[in-house]
Coordinates of C-alpha atoms and ligand atoms in Angstrom, one line a residue:
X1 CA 113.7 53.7 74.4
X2 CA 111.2 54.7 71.8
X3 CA 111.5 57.3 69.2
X4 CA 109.0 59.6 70.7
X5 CA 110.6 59.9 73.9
X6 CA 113.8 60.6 72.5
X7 CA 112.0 63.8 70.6
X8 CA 110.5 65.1 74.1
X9 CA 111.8 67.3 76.1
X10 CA 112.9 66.5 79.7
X11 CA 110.7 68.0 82.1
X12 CA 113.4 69.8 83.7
X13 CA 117.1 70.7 82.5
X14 CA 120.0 72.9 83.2
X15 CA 118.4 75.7 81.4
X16 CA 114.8 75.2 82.8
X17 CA 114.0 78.7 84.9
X18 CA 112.7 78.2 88.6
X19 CA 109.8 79.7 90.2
X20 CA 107.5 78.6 93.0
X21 CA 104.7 79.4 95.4
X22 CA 106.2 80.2 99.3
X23 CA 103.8 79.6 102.5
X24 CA 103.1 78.0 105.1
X25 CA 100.8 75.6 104.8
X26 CA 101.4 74.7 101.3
X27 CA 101.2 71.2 99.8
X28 CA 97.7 72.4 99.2
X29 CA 98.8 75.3 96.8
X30 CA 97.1 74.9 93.3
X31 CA 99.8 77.3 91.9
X32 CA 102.3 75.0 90.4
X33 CA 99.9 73.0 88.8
X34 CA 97.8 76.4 87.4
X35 CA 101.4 77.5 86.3
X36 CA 103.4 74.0 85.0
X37 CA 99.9 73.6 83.3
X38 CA 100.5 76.9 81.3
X39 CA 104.2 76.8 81.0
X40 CA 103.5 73.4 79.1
X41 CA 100.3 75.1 76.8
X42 CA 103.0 78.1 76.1
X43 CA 106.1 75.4 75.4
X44 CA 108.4 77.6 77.8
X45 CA 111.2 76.0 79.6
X46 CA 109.8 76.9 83.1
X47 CA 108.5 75.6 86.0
X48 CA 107.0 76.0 89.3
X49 CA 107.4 74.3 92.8
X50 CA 106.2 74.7 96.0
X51 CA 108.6 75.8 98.6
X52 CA 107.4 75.5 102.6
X53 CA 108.4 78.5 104.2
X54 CA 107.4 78.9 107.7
X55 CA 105.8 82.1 109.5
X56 CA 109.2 84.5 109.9
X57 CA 111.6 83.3 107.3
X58 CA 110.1 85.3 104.9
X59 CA 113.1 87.5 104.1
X60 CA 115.2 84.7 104.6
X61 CA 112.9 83.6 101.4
X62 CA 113.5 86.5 99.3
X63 CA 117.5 86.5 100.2
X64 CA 117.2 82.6 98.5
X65 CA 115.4 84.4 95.8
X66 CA 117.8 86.5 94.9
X67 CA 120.4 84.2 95.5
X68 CA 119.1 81.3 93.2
X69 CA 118.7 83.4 90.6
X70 CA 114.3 82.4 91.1
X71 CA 112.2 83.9 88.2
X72 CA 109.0 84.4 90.2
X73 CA 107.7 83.7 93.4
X74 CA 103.8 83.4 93.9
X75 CA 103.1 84.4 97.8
X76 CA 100.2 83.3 99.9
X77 CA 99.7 82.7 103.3
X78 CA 100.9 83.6 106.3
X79 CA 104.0 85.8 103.7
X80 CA 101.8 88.2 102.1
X81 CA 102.3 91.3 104.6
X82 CA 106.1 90.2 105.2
X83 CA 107.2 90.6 101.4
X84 CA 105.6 93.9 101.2
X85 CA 108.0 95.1 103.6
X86 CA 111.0 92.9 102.2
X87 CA 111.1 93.5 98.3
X88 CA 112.6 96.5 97.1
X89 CA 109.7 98.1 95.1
X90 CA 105.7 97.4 95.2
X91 CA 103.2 98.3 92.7
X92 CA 100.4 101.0 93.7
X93 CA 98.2 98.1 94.1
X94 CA 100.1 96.1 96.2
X95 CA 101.3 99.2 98.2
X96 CA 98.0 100.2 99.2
X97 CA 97.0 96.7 100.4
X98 CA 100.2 96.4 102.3
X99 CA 100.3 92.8 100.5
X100 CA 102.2 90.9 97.9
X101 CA 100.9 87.8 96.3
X102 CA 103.3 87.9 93.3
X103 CA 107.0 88.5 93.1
X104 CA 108.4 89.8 89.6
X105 CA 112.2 90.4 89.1
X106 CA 113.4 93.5 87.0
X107 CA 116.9 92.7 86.7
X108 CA 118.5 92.8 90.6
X109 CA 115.2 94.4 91.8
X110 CA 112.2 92.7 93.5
X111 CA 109.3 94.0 92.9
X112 CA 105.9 93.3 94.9
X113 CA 102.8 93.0 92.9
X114 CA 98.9 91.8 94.2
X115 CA 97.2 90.4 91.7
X116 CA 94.0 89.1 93.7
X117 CA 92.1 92.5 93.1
X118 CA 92.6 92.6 89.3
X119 CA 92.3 88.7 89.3
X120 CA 88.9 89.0 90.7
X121 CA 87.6 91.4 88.3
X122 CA 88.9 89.7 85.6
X123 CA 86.9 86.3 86.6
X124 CA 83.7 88.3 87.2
X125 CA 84.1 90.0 83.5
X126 CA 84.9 86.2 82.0
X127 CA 81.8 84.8 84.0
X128 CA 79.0 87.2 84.6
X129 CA 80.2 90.0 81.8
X130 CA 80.1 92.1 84.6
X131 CA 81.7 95.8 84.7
X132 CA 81.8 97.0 88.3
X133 CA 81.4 100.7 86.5
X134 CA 78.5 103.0 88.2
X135 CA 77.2 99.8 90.4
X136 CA 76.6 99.3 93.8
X137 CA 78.8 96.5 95.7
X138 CA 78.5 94.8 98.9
X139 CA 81.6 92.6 100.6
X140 CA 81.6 90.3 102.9
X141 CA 84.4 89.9 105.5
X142 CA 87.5 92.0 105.6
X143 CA 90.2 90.1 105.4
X144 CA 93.2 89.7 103.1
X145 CA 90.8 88.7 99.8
X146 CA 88.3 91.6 101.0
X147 CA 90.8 93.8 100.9
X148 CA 91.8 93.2 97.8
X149 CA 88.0 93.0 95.8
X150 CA 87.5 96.2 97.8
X151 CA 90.0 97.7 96.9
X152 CA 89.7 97.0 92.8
X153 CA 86.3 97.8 93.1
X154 CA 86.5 101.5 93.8
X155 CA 89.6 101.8 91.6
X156 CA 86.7 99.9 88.9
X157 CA 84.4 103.1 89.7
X158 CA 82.1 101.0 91.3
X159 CA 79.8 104.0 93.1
X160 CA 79.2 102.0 96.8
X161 CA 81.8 99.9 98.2
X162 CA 80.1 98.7 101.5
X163 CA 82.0 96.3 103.6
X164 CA 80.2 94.0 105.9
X165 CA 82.5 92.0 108.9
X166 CA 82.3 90.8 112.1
X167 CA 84.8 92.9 113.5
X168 CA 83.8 96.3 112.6
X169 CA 86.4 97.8 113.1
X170 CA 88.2 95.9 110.3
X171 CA 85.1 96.6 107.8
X172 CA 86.3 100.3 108.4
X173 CA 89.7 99.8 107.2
X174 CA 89.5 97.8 104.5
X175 CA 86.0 100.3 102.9
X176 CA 89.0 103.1 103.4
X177 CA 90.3 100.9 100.5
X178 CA 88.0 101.9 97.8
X179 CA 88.3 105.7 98.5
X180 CA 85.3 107.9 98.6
X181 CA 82.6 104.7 97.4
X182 CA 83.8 103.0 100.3
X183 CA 81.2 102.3 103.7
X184 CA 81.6 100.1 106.6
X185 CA 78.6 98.7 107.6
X186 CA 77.1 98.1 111.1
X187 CA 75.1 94.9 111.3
X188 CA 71.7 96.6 111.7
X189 CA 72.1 98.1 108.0
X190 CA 73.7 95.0 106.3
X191 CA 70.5 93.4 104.9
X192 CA 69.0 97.0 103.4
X193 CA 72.5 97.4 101.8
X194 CA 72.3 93.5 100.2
X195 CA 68.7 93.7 98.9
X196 CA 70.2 96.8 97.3
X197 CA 73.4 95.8 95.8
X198 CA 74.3 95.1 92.0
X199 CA 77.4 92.8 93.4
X200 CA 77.6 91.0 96.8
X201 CA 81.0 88.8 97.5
X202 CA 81.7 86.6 100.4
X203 CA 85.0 86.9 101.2
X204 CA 84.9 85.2 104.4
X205 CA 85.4 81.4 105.1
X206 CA 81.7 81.1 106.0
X207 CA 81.0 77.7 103.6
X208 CA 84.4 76.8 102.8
X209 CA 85.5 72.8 103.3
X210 CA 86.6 71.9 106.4
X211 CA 85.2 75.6 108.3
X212 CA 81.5 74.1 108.5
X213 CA 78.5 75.1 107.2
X214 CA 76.2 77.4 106.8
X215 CA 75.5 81.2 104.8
X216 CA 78.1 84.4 105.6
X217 CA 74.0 86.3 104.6
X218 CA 70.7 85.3 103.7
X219 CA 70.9 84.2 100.9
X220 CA 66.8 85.5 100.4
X221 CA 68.2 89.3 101.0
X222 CA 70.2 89.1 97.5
X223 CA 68.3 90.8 94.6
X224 CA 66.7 88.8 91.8
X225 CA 68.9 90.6 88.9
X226 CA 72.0 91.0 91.4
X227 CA 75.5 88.8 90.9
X228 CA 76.8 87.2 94.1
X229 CA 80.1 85.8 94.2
X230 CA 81.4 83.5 96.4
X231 CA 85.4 83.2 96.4
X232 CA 85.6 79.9 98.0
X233 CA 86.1 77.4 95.3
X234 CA 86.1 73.9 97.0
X235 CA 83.6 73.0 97.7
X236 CA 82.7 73.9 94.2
X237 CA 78.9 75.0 95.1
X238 CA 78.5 76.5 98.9
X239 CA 75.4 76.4 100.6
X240 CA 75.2 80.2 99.5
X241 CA 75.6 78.9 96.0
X242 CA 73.0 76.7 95.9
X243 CA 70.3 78.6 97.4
X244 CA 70.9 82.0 95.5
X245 CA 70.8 79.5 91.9
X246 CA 67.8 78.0 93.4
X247 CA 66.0 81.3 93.0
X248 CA 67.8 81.9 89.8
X249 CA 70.0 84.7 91.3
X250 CA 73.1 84.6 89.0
X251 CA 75.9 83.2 91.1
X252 CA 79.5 81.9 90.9
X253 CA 82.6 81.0 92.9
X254 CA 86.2 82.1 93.3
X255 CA 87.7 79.2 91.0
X256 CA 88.2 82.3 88.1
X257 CA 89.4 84.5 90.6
X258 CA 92.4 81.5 91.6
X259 CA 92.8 81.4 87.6
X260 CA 93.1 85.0 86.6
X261 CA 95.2 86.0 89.8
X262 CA 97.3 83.3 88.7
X263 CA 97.0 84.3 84.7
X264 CA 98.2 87.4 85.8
X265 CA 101.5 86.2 87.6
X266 CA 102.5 84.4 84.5
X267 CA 102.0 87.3 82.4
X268 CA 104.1 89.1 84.3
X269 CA 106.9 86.5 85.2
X270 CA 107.0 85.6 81.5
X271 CA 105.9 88.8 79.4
X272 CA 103.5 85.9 77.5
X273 CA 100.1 86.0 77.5
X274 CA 98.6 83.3 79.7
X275 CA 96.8 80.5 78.5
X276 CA 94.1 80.7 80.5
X277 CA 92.0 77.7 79.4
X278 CA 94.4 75.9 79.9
X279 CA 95.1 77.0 83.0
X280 CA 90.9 76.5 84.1
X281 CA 91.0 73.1 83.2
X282 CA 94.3 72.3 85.1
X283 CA 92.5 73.9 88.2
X284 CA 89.4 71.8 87.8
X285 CA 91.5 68.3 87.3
X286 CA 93.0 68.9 90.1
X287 CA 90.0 70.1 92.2
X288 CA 88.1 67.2 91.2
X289 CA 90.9 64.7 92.8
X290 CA 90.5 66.5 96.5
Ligands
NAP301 P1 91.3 86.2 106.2 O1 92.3 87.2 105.9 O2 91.6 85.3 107.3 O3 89.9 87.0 106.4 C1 88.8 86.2 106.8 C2 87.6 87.2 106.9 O4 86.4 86.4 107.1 C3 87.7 88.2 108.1 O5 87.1 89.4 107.7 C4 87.0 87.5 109.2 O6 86.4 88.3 110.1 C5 85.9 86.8 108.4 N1 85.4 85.6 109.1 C6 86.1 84.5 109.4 N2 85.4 83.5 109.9 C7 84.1 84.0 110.0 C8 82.9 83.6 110.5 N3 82.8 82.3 111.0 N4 81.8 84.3 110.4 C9 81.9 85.6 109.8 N5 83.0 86.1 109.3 C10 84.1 85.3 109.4 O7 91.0 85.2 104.9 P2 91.2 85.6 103.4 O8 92.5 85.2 102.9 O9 90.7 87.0 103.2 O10 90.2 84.5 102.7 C11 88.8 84.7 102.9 C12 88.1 83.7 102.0 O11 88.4 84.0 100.6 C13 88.5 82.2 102.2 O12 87.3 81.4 102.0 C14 89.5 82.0 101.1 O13 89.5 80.6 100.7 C15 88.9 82.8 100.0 N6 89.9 83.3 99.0 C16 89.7 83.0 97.7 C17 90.6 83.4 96.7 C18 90.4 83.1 95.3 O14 91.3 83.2 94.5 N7 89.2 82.6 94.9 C19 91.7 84.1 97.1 C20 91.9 84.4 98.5 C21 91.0 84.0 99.4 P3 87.2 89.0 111.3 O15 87.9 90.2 110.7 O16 86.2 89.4 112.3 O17 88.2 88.0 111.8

């Protein structure tokens, strides 16, 4: 055995503090490599795993929580409505989206945070130097990430929250979401909306790997001086992507919104700030190998 592997630190030891990511699928979860990637940069004696958990043993998940003695769970699908109703306290945030993506623990007490919403604003202030403030946003799809932009977006002061989706009926509960800027849009008024928003985010699957091609809007509806985001990361460039940057439209995907929801979690597990270079470049090495 050399000298230098004497000095290092085993990877994991008796006093090494647990958390992971629960869902169902999960293998795919960039979580524990966003978070051992800034547990290393930070030198903390932590580390994250990814625990399978399958649809309905959610609270079965929290009782191992508290059991094990777990620092921090991260939460994604199909768990993130479940632990809102199984942890004993939620944020604001994560009360009014009836979702938890992050688990913090306050002594005995679980608390249920979201951190997509403020994740997402935090990725279009580190890549557009965009403040929502005063400007006029449309979203595409209302699912669980909709939900979520939508609702940071009016709590941002954004002045029009219009939500575009399939099933209209969803676009009207999730623009509920961002209070009195919020609209739900029928399909006939979707394009005049788009030509006329600041901010347009796809929030649906439309483009993602593996769910086929093609554009969630036309892409030739979006506003020269407008900034579209797209939150599907992999592929890194969708079809919407490319064709907006082909006119020069300012675009970018959901790859900071993964990396400041995450930067967020650690923060709060920890109480350190998160290294979040660090954490973009573990994202990207491990992108780049799918
Ligand atoms: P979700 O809860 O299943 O919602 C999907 C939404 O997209 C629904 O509004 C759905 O409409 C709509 N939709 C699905 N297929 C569609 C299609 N073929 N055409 C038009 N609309 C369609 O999913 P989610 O968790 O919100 O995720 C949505 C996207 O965001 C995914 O691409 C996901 O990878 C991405 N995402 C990114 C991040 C990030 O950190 N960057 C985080 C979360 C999610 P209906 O209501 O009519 O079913």
């Amino acid at each position: 055995m050399d000298e230098s592997s004497v000095d290092e630190r085993p990877p994991v030891s008796g006093e090494t503090r647990l958390t992971a990511v629960i869902g169902d699928p999960v293998r795919h979860s960039l979580s524990p490599c966003l978070m051992n990637a800034a547990f290393a940069e930070t030198g903390l004696d932590w580390t994250c795993v990814a625990l399978e958990v399958p649809e309905g043993r959610a609270s079965g998940a929290l009782e191992g929580m508290r059991a094990l003695g777990i620092a921090g769970l991260s939460v994604t699908m199909p768990h993130k409505d479940a632990v809102a109703s199984g942890v004993d306290d939620l944020t604001p945030v994560a009360a009014a989206l009836g979702a938890v993506n992050c688990i913090v623990r306050d002594g005995e007490s679980l608390v249920g945070h979201n951190t997509d919403g403020a994740g997402f604003l935090d990725g279009l202030r580190h890549d557009a130097g965009f403040d929502v403030s005063g400007r006029r946003a449309v979203v595409l799809g209302a699912g669980g990430a909709a939900r979520a932009v939508v609702h940071a977006l009016g709590l941002a002061g954004a002045v029009e929250v219009a939500v575009a989706n399939r099933t209209i009926g969803r676009a009207v509960t999730a623009a509920d979401l961002a209070g009195a800027a919020g609209r739900a849009l029928e399909p006939s008024s979707v394009g005049e909306a788009v030509a006329a928003a600041d901010l347009v985010v796809n929030a649906t699957p439309v483009g993602m790997a593996g769910a086929g091609a093609g554009h969630p809007v036309d892409p030739g509806l979006v506003a020269a001086g407008a900034v579209v985001v797209d939150l599907i990361y992999h592929p890194a460039q969708t079809e919407l992507l490319a064709a907006l940057r082909g006119r020069g439209v300012e675009a970018h995907n959901g790859l900071s919104m993964l990396v400041f929801q995450a930067a967020n979690a650690f923060t709060l597990w920890t109480g350190v700030e998160a290294p979040v270079a660090a954490m973009d470049a573990a994202a990207r090495a491990a992108l780049a190998r799918r």
